[in-house]
Each structure stands twice: as structure tokens, then as C-alpha cells.
Coordinates of C-alpha atoms in Angstrom, one line a residue:
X1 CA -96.3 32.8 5.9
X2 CA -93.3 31.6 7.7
X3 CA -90.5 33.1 8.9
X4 CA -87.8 33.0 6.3
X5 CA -84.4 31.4 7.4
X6 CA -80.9 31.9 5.5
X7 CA -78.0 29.9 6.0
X8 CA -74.4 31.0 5.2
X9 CA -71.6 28.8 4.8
X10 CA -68.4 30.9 5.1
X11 CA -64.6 30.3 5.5
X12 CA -62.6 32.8 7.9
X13 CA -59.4 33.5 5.6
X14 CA -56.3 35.2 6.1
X15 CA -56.2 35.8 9.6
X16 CA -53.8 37.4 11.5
X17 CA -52.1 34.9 14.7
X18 CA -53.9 37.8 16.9
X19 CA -57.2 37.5 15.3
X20 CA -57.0 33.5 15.5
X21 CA -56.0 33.7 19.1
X22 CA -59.1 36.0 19.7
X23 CA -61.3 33.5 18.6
X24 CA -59.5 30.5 19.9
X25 CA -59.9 32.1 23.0
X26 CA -64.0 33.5 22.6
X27 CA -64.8 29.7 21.5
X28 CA -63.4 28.5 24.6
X29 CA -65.1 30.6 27.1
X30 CA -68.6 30.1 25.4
X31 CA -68.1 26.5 25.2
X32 CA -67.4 26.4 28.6
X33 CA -70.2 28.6 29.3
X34 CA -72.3 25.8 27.6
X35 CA -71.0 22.6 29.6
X36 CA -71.4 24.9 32.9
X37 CA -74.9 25.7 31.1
X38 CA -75.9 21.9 30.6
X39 CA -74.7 20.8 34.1
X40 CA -76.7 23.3 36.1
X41 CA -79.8 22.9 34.1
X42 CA -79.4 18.9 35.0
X43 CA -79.3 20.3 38.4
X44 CA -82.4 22.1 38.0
X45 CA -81.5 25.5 38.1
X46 CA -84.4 28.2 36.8
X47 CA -82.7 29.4 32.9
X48 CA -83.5 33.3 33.7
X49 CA -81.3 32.9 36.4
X50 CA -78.8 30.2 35.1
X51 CA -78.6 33.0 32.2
X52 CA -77.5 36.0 34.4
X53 CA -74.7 33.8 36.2
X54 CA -73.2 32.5 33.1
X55 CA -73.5 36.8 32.1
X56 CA -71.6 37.0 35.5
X57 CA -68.7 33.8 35.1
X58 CA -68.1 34.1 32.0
X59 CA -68.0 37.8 31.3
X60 CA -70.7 37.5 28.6
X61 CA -73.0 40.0 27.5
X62 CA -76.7 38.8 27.8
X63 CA -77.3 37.9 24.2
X64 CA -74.0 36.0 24.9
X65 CA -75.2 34.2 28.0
X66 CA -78.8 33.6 26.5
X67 CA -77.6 31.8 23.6
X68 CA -74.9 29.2 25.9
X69 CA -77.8 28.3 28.1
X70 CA -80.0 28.0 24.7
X71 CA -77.1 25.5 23.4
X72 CA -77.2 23.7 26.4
X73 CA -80.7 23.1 26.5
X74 CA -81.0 22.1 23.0
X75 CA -78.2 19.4 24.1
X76 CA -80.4 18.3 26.5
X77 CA -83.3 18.1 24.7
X78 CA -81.8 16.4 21.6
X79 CA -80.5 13.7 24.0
X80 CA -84.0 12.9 25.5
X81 CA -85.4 12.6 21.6
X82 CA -82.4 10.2 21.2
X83 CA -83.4 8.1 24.1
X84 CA -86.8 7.7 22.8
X85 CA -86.1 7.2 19.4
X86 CA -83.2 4.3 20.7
X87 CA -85.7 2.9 22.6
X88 CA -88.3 2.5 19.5
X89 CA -85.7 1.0 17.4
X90 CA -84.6 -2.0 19.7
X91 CA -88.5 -2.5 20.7
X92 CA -89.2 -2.7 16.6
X93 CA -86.3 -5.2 16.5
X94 CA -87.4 -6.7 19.6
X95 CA -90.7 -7.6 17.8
X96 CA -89.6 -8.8 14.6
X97 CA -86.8 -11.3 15.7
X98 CA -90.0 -12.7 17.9
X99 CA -92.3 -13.1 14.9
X100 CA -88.9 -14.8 13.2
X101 CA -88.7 -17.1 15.9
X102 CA -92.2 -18.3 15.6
X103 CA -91.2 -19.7 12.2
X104 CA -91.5 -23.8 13.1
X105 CA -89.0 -24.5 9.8
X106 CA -86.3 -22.7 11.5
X107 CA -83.5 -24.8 12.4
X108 CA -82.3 -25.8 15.6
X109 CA -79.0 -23.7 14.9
X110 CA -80.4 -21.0 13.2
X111 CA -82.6 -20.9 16.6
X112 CA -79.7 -20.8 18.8
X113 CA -78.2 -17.6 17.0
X114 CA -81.3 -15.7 16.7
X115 CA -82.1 -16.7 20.5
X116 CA -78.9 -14.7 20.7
X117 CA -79.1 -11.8 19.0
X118 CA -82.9 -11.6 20.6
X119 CA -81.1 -11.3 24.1
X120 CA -78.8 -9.0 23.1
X121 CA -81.5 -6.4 21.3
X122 CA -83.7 -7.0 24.5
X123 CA -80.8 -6.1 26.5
X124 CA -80.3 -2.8 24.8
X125 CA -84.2 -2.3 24.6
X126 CA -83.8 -2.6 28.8
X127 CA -81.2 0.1 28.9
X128 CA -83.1 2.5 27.0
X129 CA -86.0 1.9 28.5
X130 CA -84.5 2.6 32.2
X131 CA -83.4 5.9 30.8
X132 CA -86.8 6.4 29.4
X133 CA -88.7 5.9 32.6
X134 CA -86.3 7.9 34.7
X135 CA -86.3 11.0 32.4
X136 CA -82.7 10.9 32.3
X137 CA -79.8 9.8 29.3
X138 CA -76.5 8.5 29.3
X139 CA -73.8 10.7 30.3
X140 CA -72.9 13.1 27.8
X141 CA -69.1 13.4 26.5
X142 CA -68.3 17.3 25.0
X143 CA -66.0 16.6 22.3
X144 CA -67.4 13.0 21.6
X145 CA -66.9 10.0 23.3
X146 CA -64.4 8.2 20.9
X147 CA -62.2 11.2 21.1
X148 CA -62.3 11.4 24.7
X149 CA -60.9 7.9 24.6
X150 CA -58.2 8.2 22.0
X151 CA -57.0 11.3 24.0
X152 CA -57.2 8.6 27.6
X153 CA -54.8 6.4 25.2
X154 CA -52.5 9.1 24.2
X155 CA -53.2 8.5 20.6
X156 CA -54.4 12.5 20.6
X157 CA -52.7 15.6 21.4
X158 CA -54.2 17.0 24.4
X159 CA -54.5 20.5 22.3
X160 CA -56.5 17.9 19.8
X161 CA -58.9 16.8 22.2
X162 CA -59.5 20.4 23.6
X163 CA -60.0 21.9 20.2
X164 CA -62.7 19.9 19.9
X165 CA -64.1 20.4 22.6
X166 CA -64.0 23.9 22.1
X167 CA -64.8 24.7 18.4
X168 CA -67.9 26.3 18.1
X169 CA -69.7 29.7 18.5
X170 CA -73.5 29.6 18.7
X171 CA -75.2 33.0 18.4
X172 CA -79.1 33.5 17.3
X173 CA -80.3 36.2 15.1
X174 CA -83.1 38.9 16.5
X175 CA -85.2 40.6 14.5
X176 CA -85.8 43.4 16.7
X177 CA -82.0 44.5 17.0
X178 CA -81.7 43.8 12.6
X179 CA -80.0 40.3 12.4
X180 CA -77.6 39.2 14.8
X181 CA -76.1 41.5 17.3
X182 CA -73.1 39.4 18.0
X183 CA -72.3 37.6 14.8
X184 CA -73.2 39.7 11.8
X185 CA -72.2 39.2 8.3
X186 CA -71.4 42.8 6.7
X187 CA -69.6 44.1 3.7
X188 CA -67.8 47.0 2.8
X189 CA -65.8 48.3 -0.2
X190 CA -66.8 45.2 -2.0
X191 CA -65.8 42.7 0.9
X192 CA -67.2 40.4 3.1
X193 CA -66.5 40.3 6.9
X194 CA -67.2 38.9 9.5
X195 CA -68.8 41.2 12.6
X196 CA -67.7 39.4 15.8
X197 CA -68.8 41.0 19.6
X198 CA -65.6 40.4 21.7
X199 CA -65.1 39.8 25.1
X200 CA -63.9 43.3 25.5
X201 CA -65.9 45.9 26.8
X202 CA -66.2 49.5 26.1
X203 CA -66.2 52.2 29.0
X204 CA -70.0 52.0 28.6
X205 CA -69.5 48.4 29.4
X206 CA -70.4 47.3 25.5
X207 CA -68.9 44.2 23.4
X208 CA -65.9 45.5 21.4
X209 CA -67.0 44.4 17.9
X210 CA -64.0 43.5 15.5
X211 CA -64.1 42.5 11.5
X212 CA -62.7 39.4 10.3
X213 CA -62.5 38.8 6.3
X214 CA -64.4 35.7 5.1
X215 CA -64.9 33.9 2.0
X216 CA -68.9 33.5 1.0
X217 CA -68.6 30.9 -2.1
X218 CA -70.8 31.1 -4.7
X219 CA -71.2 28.3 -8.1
X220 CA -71.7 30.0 -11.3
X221 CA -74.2 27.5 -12.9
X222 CA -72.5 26.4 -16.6
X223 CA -76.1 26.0 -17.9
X224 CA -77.9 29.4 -17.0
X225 CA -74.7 31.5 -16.3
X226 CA -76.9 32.4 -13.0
X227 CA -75.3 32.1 -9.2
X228 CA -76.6 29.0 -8.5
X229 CA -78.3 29.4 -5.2
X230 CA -77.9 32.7 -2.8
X231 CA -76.2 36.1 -3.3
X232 CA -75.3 36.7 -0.3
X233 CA -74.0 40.2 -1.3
X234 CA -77.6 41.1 -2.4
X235 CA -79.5 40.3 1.2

């Protein structure tokens, strides 16, 4: 059987300016960590030891570390599936505008356009394909590339553009250590929080781990009078 996975949706609420700022701030180092992540790992550098410098820069703990250069490569990877499956798509179009061009009833006019929309498909078929064949992708924009350029135009703040770019905090679950060591849902007194590792250490050089409340919704089905779906309270 298959390892069972759970996902929680959850909304941070009421949230003190400190505790905002602490996260603000823990979801820009990690997703800096990341981008360092994904341009040494272009560069070639061995993850064990891409994972102990990030630890190092970054004043991570190793779970921490582990799971920015686990982001990273999943970027990378995701981007080399998205060059292959580009490149299948314009090949597929590729091949039927050819078959629609053998049609002899076709119109001088109607030739002329498809011609044209042929050499455009093979054009993006070619780029793909170079990218393909050198085992690399286009270059990768954090934050998105249509951001990036509404920021270059001043129609975005440039607190808009770097909250996107740093708005996320990735951390995997390990079965060994009981769930997730850095982000853990908990609940006490009849509450839910949310268990966050800081980037504070203790004397014994451990993650200072602070609660923030959070919101776990659940729909009340009008038919069976059941929670429709997951209680999270009862995990």
C-alpha cells in the first residue's frame, strides 16, 4: 500500500506586525536560498555539498537547507519536462498543418496563410528543439516573467515585485522525526496553530520554534450533516 499523503489548506489569521515581519522575513531568506540553490546546481555543484553551504549562507538548519536545494531542483526538473513536452506540441502541430497542406482543394489564399502559420510553428518547434538537444531551458524568471516586466515599466511597486518573488515556504514532512520538524500543524486548548522553526537559534544551536494561529476550514455537508472531507482536528 502507498504511502498516504494529506494536504491542508490553511489561512494564517490575526497576526501580530511582529509575527508577519517574522515570516516576511523567513520567506525571503529561503527563497533566496532557493534561486542561490537553482544557480549553483546549473553550475554543477554536487547537492550534499550545495546543501551544507546554503546551511552555512543562509543560516538554515539542515532540514532547512535540504528542502531549498530540493525546491530548486524540482524547478529544474519541471523546466526540462516543459521543454520536452513544448517541443511535442509544436512537432504534433508541425505534422498536421502538413497533412492540411496536402489537401489539393485548398485555395491559393487559404495556402498562403497556412504556409504562414506552418513557418511560424516550425519556428517554435526549432527553438524547443535546440533547448532539447542541449539539455538546457530558457532562462528562468523567479516571480514570473510578466511581473518582472510590469515592475521594468513601473506599473508595479518594487515591494510588489519582491513579494512575489519571495512568498513561499517549502518544508517536507519526515516520518522518522513524526511529521514535519519545521512546519507542523498542532493544536492546543481547542485551537489550531501553526508550528514554524525560526531563524533563531537556541544556546544549543536549535531553531526557535514559534505558534502562529490558523484557520483549518471545514464544509458542513447540508445533505449528510457530515464534515465534508478531512478533520483535520482528528489526525
Amino acid at each position: 500500500m502507498s504511502p498516504v499523503k494529506t494536504t491542508m489548506k490553511a489561512i494564517l489569521v490575526n497576526l501580530t506586525n511582529e509575527q508577519k515581519a517574522l515570516i516576511d522575513n523567513l520567506m525571503l531568506v529561503f527563497c533566496t536560498a532557493i534561486r542561490y540553490s537553482f544557480k549553483r546546481q546549473l553550475e554543477g555543484q554536487v547537492i550534499g555539498d550545495l546543501e551544507k553551504v546554503v546551511a552555512h549562507n543562509y543560516n538554515l538548519n539542515i532540514r532547512q537547507a535540504k528542502d531549498a536545494v530540493e525546491s530548486a531542483r524540482q524547478t529544474i526538473a519541471s523546466q526540462h519536462e516543459l521543454v520536452k513536452l513544448n517541443r511535442e506540441n509544436y512537432s504534433k502541430k508541425v505534422e498536421e498543418l502538413v497533412k492540411v497542406l496536402r489537401n489539393p482543394k485548398l485555395s491559393e489564399k487559404k495556402v498562403k496563410a497556412l504556409q504562414s502559420k506552418l513557418a511560424k510553428r516550425q519556428r517554435n518547434l526549432d527553438y524547443w528543439t535546440t533547448f532539447l538537444l542541449s539539455k538546457t531551458f530558457p532562462p528562468v524568471t523567479f516571480g514570473t516573467k510578466a511581473l518582472f516586466l510590469r515592475r521594468c515599466k513601473g506599473l508595479i511597486t518594487k515591494q510588489e515585485w519582491q513579494d512575489r518573488r519571495n512568498n513561499r515556504l517549502y518544508s517536507r514532512g519526515d516520518k522518522s522525526k513524526g511529521g514535519n520538524p519545521n512546519l507542523r500543524i498542532v493544536v492546543k486548548e481547542g485551537s489550531s496553530f501553526l508550528e514554524i522553526s525560526t531563524l533563531e537559534k537556541t544556546k544549543t544551536n536549535r531553531a526557535i520554534k514559534v505558534l502562529m494561529p490558523i484557520y483549518l476550514p471545514q464544509k458542513l455537508s447540508k445533505k449528510t450533516g457530515k464534515v465534508n472531507g478531512i478533520h483535520y482536528r482528528k489526525l
